[in-house]
Short mmCIF file of C-alpha atoms in Angstrom, two decimals:
data_model
loop_
_atom_site.label_atom_id
_atom_site.label_comp_id
_atom_site.label_asym_id
_atom_site.label_seq_id
_atom_site.Cartn_x
_atom_site.Cartn_y
_atom_site.Cartn_z
CA MET V 9 -40.24 -42.58 0.96
CA THR V 10 -38.27 -42.91 -2.20
CA ASP V 11 -38.44 -45.77 -4.63
CA GLU V 12 -35.52 -48.12 -5.20
CA THR V 13 -32.40 -46.20 -5.87
CA ASP V 14 -28.74 -45.75 -5.70
CA HIS V 15 -28.10 -42.78 -3.59
CA PRO V 16 -30.62 -40.16 -2.42
CA ASP V 17 -28.15 -37.62 -1.05
CA ALA V 18 -30.34 -34.62 -1.74
CA PRO V 19 -30.96 -31.12 -0.41
CA ALA V 20 -33.60 -30.73 2.25
CA PRO V 21 -37.09 -31.15 0.78
CA VAL V 22 -38.96 -28.06 -0.30
CA PRO V 23 -42.70 -27.74 -0.92
CA ALA V 24 -43.59 -28.31 -4.56
CA ALA V 25 -46.71 -26.90 -6.17
CA PRO V 26 -48.61 -29.49 -8.20
CA LYS V 27 -48.85 -27.17 -11.23
CA PRO V 28 -46.31 -24.40 -10.73
CA ASN V 29 -46.48 -21.45 -13.06
CA ARG V 30 -43.47 -19.57 -14.34
CA ARG V 31 -44.16 -16.31 -12.49
CA LYS V 32 -44.40 -18.13 -9.14
CA LEU V 33 -41.23 -20.03 -9.92
CA PHE V 34 -39.31 -16.85 -10.56
CA GLY V 35 -40.56 -15.51 -7.28
CA MET V 36 -39.56 -18.67 -5.43
CA THR V 37 -36.10 -18.79 -6.94
CA ALA V 38 -35.53 -15.15 -6.22
CA ALA V 39 -36.40 -15.76 -2.58
CA GLY V 40 -34.22 -18.81 -2.32
CA LEU V 41 -31.32 -18.01 -4.64
CA ALA V 42 -29.05 -15.12 -5.39
CA ALA V 43 -30.42 -12.40 -7.63
CA GLY V 44 -28.06 -13.44 -10.39
CA THR V 45 -29.62 -16.91 -10.57
CA ALA V 46 -33.11 -15.47 -10.91
CA ALA V 47 -31.83 -13.17 -13.61
CA GLY V 48 -30.35 -16.15 -15.37
CA LEU V 49 -33.72 -17.87 -15.33
CA ALA V 50 -35.45 -14.80 -16.72
CA GLY V 51 -32.78 -14.41 -19.40
CA GLY V 52 -33.07 -18.02 -20.52
CA ILE V 53 -29.41 -18.95 -19.89
CA ALA V 54 -28.16 -22.52 -20.31
CA LEU V 55 -28.90 -23.69 -16.78
CA GLY V 56 -26.99 -26.93 -17.16
CA ALA V 57 -23.78 -25.18 -18.22
CA ASP V 58 -20.83 -25.40 -15.86
CA SER V 59 -17.17 -24.41 -15.86
CA ASN V 60 -16.29 -28.04 -15.18
CA PRO V 61 -18.81 -30.09 -17.19
CA PRO V 62 -18.69 -33.90 -17.16
CA ARG V 63 -16.66 -35.47 -19.92
CA ALA V 64 -18.22 -37.78 -22.42
CA LEU V 65 -17.63 -41.43 -21.62
CA HIS V 66 -15.35 -43.25 -24.02
CA GLY V 67 -16.55 -46.58 -25.36
CA GLY V 68 -14.65 -49.36 -27.03
CA MET V 69 -13.40 -51.18 -23.94
CA ARG V 70 -14.38 -54.82 -23.40
CA ARG V 71 -13.33 -55.39 -19.80
CA PHE V 72 -16.38 -57.56 -19.09
CA ALA V 73 -16.61 -59.62 -22.27
CA ASP V 74 -18.56 -62.84 -21.62
CA GLN V 75 -18.83 -62.10 -17.90
CA VAL V 76 -22.11 -62.33 -16.00
CA VAL V 77 -23.02 -59.19 -14.05
CA LEU V 78 -25.88 -58.84 -11.55
CA ILE V 79 -27.21 -55.42 -10.53
CA THR V 80 -29.79 -54.56 -7.88
CA GLY V 81 -31.70 -51.28 -8.11
CA GLY V 82 -31.16 -51.24 -11.86
CA THR V 83 -34.32 -49.64 -13.22
CA SER V 84 -33.14 -46.02 -13.04
CA GLY V 85 -30.33 -43.71 -12.02
CA ILE V 86 -26.89 -45.13 -11.30
CA GLY V 87 -28.09 -48.74 -11.55
CA ALA V 88 -29.59 -48.31 -15.01
CA ALA V 89 -26.53 -46.39 -16.19
CA ALA V 90 -24.31 -49.21 -14.93
CA ALA V 91 -26.44 -51.83 -16.69
CA ARG V 92 -25.98 -49.98 -19.99
CA GLN V 93 -22.24 -49.57 -19.47
CA PHE V 94 -21.57 -53.17 -18.40
CA ALA V 95 -23.52 -54.41 -21.43
CA ALA V 96 -21.61 -52.03 -23.72
CA GLU V 97 -18.40 -53.64 -22.47
CA GLY V 98 -19.56 -57.15 -23.35
CA ALA V 99 -21.20 -58.33 -20.13
CA ARG V 100 -24.35 -60.38 -19.89
CA VAL V 101 -26.33 -58.28 -17.44
CA ALA V 102 -29.18 -59.34 -15.18
CA PHE V 103 -30.72 -56.56 -13.13
CA CYS V 104 -33.63 -56.24 -10.76
CA GLY V 105 -35.92 -53.62 -9.29
CA ARG V 106 -39.56 -53.19 -8.35
CA ARG V 107 -40.74 -51.02 -11.25
CA VAL V 108 -41.56 -53.44 -14.03
CA GLU V 109 -42.21 -50.93 -16.82
CA ARG V 110 -38.97 -49.09 -16.10
CA GLY V 111 -37.00 -52.32 -15.93
CA GLN V 112 -38.41 -53.60 -19.20
CA ALA V 113 -37.64 -50.26 -20.88
CA VAL V 114 -33.99 -50.41 -19.78
CA GLU V 115 -33.77 -54.01 -21.02
CA ARG V 116 -35.19 -53.03 -24.42
CA GLU V 117 -32.80 -50.10 -24.68
CA ILE V 118 -29.76 -52.28 -23.99
CA ARG V 119 -30.87 -54.98 -26.43
CA ALA V 120 -31.61 -52.41 -29.13
CA ALA V 121 -28.02 -51.19 -28.77
CA GLY V 122 -26.72 -54.72 -29.29
CA GLY V 123 -26.12 -55.62 -25.65
CA GLU V 124 -27.34 -58.58 -23.61
CA ALA V 125 -29.52 -57.83 -20.58
CA THR V 126 -32.43 -59.34 -18.69
CA TYR V 127 -34.69 -57.51 -16.27
CA LEU V 128 -36.12 -59.60 -13.42
CA ARG V 129 -38.58 -58.11 -10.98
CA ALA V 130 -37.36 -58.41 -7.37
CA ASP V 131 -37.55 -56.43 -4.13
CA VAL V 132 -34.41 -56.74 -2.00
CA LEU V 133 -36.59 -56.51 1.11
CA VAL V 134 -37.89 -60.00 0.37
CA GLU V 135 -35.36 -62.81 0.82
CA SER V 136 -37.10 -65.26 -1.48
CA GLU V 137 -37.18 -62.68 -4.29
CA VAL V 138 -33.46 -61.95 -3.87
CA ARG V 139 -32.67 -65.67 -3.93
CA ASP V 140 -34.83 -66.23 -7.00
CA PHE V 141 -33.31 -63.25 -8.81
CA VAL V 142 -29.77 -64.56 -8.28
CA GLU V 143 -30.63 -68.17 -9.09
CA THR V 144 -32.62 -67.30 -12.22
CA ALA V 145 -29.88 -65.02 -13.53
CA VAL V 146 -27.16 -67.60 -12.90
CA ARG V 147 -29.16 -70.33 -14.65
CA ARG V 148 -29.86 -68.09 -17.61
CA TYR V 149 -26.29 -66.90 -18.11
CA GLY V 150 -24.28 -69.78 -16.69
CA GLY V 151 -22.38 -68.27 -13.78
CA LEU V 152 -21.62 -65.10 -11.88
CA HIS V 153 -18.53 -62.88 -12.04
CA VAL V 154 -19.59 -59.37 -10.92
CA ALA V 155 -22.27 -58.03 -8.60
CA PHE V 156 -23.20 -54.37 -8.23
CA ASN V 157 -25.42 -54.13 -5.15
CA ASN V 158 -26.93 -50.73 -5.58
CA ALA V 159 -30.56 -50.80 -4.35
CA GLY V 160 -31.64 -48.61 -1.47
CA ILE V 161 -34.30 -46.20 -0.26
CA THR V 162 -34.52 -43.21 2.02
CA ILE V 163 -37.19 -41.80 4.30
CA GLN V 164 -36.20 -38.33 5.48
CA LYS V 165 -37.52 -36.95 8.76
CA LYS V 166 -36.31 -36.16 12.28
CA LEU V 167 -35.28 -39.23 14.24
CA HIS V 168 -38.17 -39.16 16.73
CA GLU V 169 -40.65 -38.85 13.85
CA TYR V 170 -39.68 -42.21 12.32
CA SER V 171 -42.02 -45.06 13.00
CA ALA V 172 -40.34 -48.37 13.70
CA ASP V 173 -41.65 -49.51 10.32
CA ASP V 174 -40.05 -46.49 8.60
CA PHE V 175 -36.70 -47.23 10.17
CA ASP V 176 -36.88 -50.95 9.49
CA ARG V 177 -37.80 -50.37 5.86
CA VAL V 178 -34.77 -48.15 5.20
CA ILE V 179 -32.37 -50.46 7.03
CA GLY V 180 -34.02 -53.53 5.51
CA THR V 181 -33.67 -52.28 1.95
CA SER V 182 -30.38 -50.42 2.07
CA LEU V 183 -28.38 -52.65 4.45
CA ARG V 184 -30.14 -55.99 4.91
CA GLY V 185 -30.88 -56.07 1.18
CA VAL V 186 -27.15 -55.96 0.44
CA PHE V 187 -26.51 -58.72 2.96
CA LEU V 188 -29.15 -60.90 1.30
CA SER V 189 -27.79 -60.18 -2.16
CA MET V 190 -24.26 -61.12 -1.15
CA LYS V 191 -25.47 -64.18 0.75
CA TYR V 192 -26.83 -65.68 -2.47
CA GLN V 193 -24.20 -64.24 -4.84
CA VAL V 194 -21.07 -65.39 -3.05
CA PRO V 195 -21.53 -69.18 -3.44
CA HIS V 196 -21.84 -68.77 -7.20
CA MET V 197 -18.73 -66.60 -7.34
CA ILE V 198 -16.80 -69.20 -5.37
CA ARG V 199 -17.86 -71.83 -7.89
CA SER V 200 -16.79 -69.50 -10.71
CA GLY V 201 -13.33 -69.19 -9.17
CA GLY V 202 -13.76 -65.67 -7.81
CA GLY V 203 -15.32 -62.36 -8.72
CA THR V 204 -15.89 -58.78 -7.64
CA ILE V 205 -18.65 -57.15 -5.63
CA VAL V 206 -19.29 -53.41 -5.56
CA VAL V 207 -21.70 -51.95 -3.01
CA THR V 208 -23.22 -48.47 -3.28
CA SER V 209 -22.97 -46.52 -0.05
CA SER V 210 -23.22 -42.71 0.10
CA SER V 211 -21.26 -39.64 1.09
CA ASN V 212 -23.70 -39.58 4.02
CA ALA V 213 -21.55 -42.40 5.41
CA VAL V 214 -18.75 -39.82 5.72
CA ALA V 215 -20.61 -36.62 6.57
CA THR V 216 -24.37 -36.38 6.84
CA ASP V 217 -27.17 -33.95 7.61
CA ALA V 218 -30.34 -33.68 9.67
CA GLY V 219 -33.27 -35.89 8.75
CA ARG V 220 -31.20 -38.83 7.51
CA ALA V 221 -30.69 -40.97 10.62
CA ALA V 222 -31.95 -44.23 9.11
CA TYR V 223 -30.28 -43.68 5.74
CA THR V 224 -26.96 -42.71 7.31
CA ALA V 225 -27.04 -45.67 9.68
CA ALA V 226 -27.61 -48.01 6.73
CA LYS V 227 -24.94 -46.45 4.54
CA ARG V 228 -22.33 -46.42 7.31
CA GLY V 229 -23.28 -49.98 8.12
CA LEU V 230 -22.48 -50.98 4.55
CA VAL V 231 -18.87 -49.85 5.01
CA GLY V 232 -18.42 -52.30 7.89
CA LEU V 233 -20.28 -55.04 6.06
CA VAL V 234 -17.98 -54.69 3.07
CA GLN V 235 -14.82 -54.63 5.17
CA SER V 236 -15.74 -57.87 6.92
CA ALA V 237 -16.91 -59.57 3.72
CA ALA V 238 -13.67 -58.60 1.96
CA LEU V 239 -11.76 -60.49 4.65
CA ASP V 240 -14.19 -63.43 4.58
CA TYR V 241 -13.72 -64.09 0.87
CA ALA V 242 -10.26 -62.84 -0.09
CA ALA V 243 -8.94 -66.41 -0.13
CA ASP V 244 -11.75 -67.33 -2.55
CA GLY V 245 -10.63 -64.72 -5.06
CA ILE V 246 -13.56 -62.40 -4.36
CA ARG V 247 -12.87 -58.68 -3.99
CA VAL V 248 -15.48 -56.52 -2.23
CA ASN V 249 -15.42 -52.72 -2.26
CA THR V 250 -17.69 -49.82 -1.35
CA LEU V 251 -18.59 -47.07 -3.81
CA VAL V 252 -19.23 -43.79 -1.94
CA PRO V 253 -20.91 -41.31 -4.31
CA GLY V 254 -21.78 -37.72 -3.65
CA THR V 255 -25.03 -36.09 -4.69
CA THR V 256 -25.98 -37.41 -8.11
CA ASP V 257 -28.44 -35.88 -10.55
CA THR V 258 -31.11 -38.57 -10.69
CA GLU V 259 -34.87 -38.57 -10.48
CA LEU V 260 -34.47 -40.05 -7.00
CA VAL V 261 -32.61 -36.99 -5.75
CA ARG V 262 -35.25 -34.76 -7.30
CA ARG V 263 -37.99 -36.71 -5.56
CA ALA V 264 -36.18 -36.81 -2.21
CA ALA V 265 -35.78 -33.03 -2.37
CA GLY V 266 -39.52 -32.62 -2.95
CA MET V 267 -38.95 -30.94 -6.31
CA GLU V 268 -40.70 -33.30 -8.68
CA GLY V 269 -43.34 -30.65 -9.40
CA LEU V 270 -40.84 -28.10 -10.70
CA PRO V 271 -40.13 -27.56 -14.39
CA ASP V 272 -36.69 -28.73 -15.44
CA ASP V 273 -35.19 -25.27 -15.87
CA ALA V 274 -36.14 -24.14 -12.36
CA TYR V 275 -34.99 -27.45 -10.84
CA GLN V 276 -31.61 -27.23 -12.57
CA ALA V 277 -31.16 -23.64 -11.40
CA LEU V 278 -31.95 -24.56 -7.79
CA MET V 279 -29.64 -27.56 -7.81
CA LYS V 280 -26.86 -25.58 -9.46
CA GLN V 281 -27.05 -22.99 -6.69
CA TRP V 282 -27.25 -25.70 -4.02
CA ALA V 283 -24.15 -27.38 -5.41
CA LYS V 284 -22.16 -24.15 -5.31
CA SER V 285 -22.64 -24.06 -1.54
CA ASN V 286 -22.61 -27.78 -0.75
CA VAL V 287 -20.07 -29.23 -3.21
CA PRO V 288 -17.15 -26.86 -2.58
CA GLY V 289 -14.85 -28.71 -4.92
CA LEU V 290 -16.39 -29.03 -8.37
CA GLY V 291 -19.55 -27.11 -7.53
CA ARG V 292 -21.97 -29.39 -9.39
CA LEU V 293 -23.84 -32.64 -9.05
CA ALA V 294 -22.47 -35.87 -10.44
CA THR V 295 -24.14 -37.53 -13.39
CA ALA V 296 -25.39 -41.10 -13.10
CA ASP V 297 -23.03 -42.09 -15.91
CA GLU V 298 -20.01 -40.74 -14.01
CA ILE V 299 -20.81 -42.75 -10.88
CA ALA V 300 -21.64 -45.86 -12.90
CA ALA V 301 -18.32 -45.58 -14.75
CA PHE V 302 -16.51 -45.61 -11.41
CA ALA V 303 -18.49 -48.68 -10.35
CA LEU V 304 -17.23 -50.42 -13.50
CA THR V 305 -13.67 -49.43 -12.64
CA LEU V 306 -14.02 -50.99 -9.18
CA ALA V 307 -15.53 -54.13 -10.68
CA SER V 308 -12.92 -54.48 -13.40
CA PRO V 309 -9.70 -56.54 -13.23
CA GLU V 310 -7.61 -53.37 -13.43
CA HIS V 311 -6.91 -53.20 -9.67
CA PRO V 312 -6.45 -56.76 -8.34
CA TYR V 313 -5.01 -55.52 -5.01
CA LEU V 314 -8.10 -53.42 -4.22
CA THR V 315 -10.47 -54.93 -1.65
CA GLY V 316 -12.19 -53.84 1.55
CA ALA V 317 -11.92 -50.20 0.47
CA GLN V 318 -14.28 -47.25 0.54
CA LEU V 319 -13.78 -45.14 -2.59
CA VAL V 320 -15.29 -41.65 -2.43
CA ILE V 321 -16.38 -39.91 -5.64
CA ASP V 322 -18.20 -36.78 -4.51
CA GLY V 323 -16.73 -33.79 -6.34
CA GLY V 324 -15.10 -32.57 -3.12
CA LYS V 325 -18.34 -32.55 -1.09
CA THR V 326 -16.83 -34.19 2.01
CA ALA V 327 -13.32 -32.75 1.64
CA HIS V 328 -13.99 -29.78 3.91
CA ALA V 329 -14.68 -29.65 7.66
#
């Protein structure tokens, strides 16, 4: 099982040695990758280099000045990147997650950069914790304008191997957790005169793979949840949209792939080769900052006619049959 996250769309897990040595790694990559990749490892090439590298994000915008933004699953990955970016654009950010040390570190980082953010420990599986997170944040910052409901988990195995508890935990976190978040967020947005909600789904909602039955069911379910909610609250000035990211280079993806024991250079080489075959458009993984930047675009006032939509940002991953 993964920890709270944004989007664990990862390659199939591979066994990871607890203390891999370099010679074994070269052997493993040679078995699993093309000879050129192994040669690149041995030659010490820049493994992160790509013919289409991500652009640097441009600061200076203040689209969320004095707005209150709530984020679930904000202690790492896309959620943490979004917290930093919302704060950089003037928002007062409250974010939750289960990992206290990680959450406090993100809060300190944002405050040190001159932003306003508060980490509150909450697990979206627990209704009372979701309610308390929303209510505490609204009291502290005086309202609610934007919600980025991003928390989720995955447990990857064949369908018949799931226990009922496994299945319920994935659905409960990734789908029910969004329902609970919206349930307590919406009344505050109505009182504020409207707002925007962005929900993180996954490219698995469009095209999936073996071993992801619970995760895919949850992520496809979010699309329907968002469509209905967008119709429920359009008259209240609340826009609701689904963010559909492709595979993103986060620690969650690394963990879901079973590669947390690999050194960074070997991991990057493996993922680079995987992306060439599985992301036929751009041929690389997304960065957390890229996906977070798109979440900010969906949450911003730039597109007032946009609601009930599913916006795919996957580098071309699902564009082929």
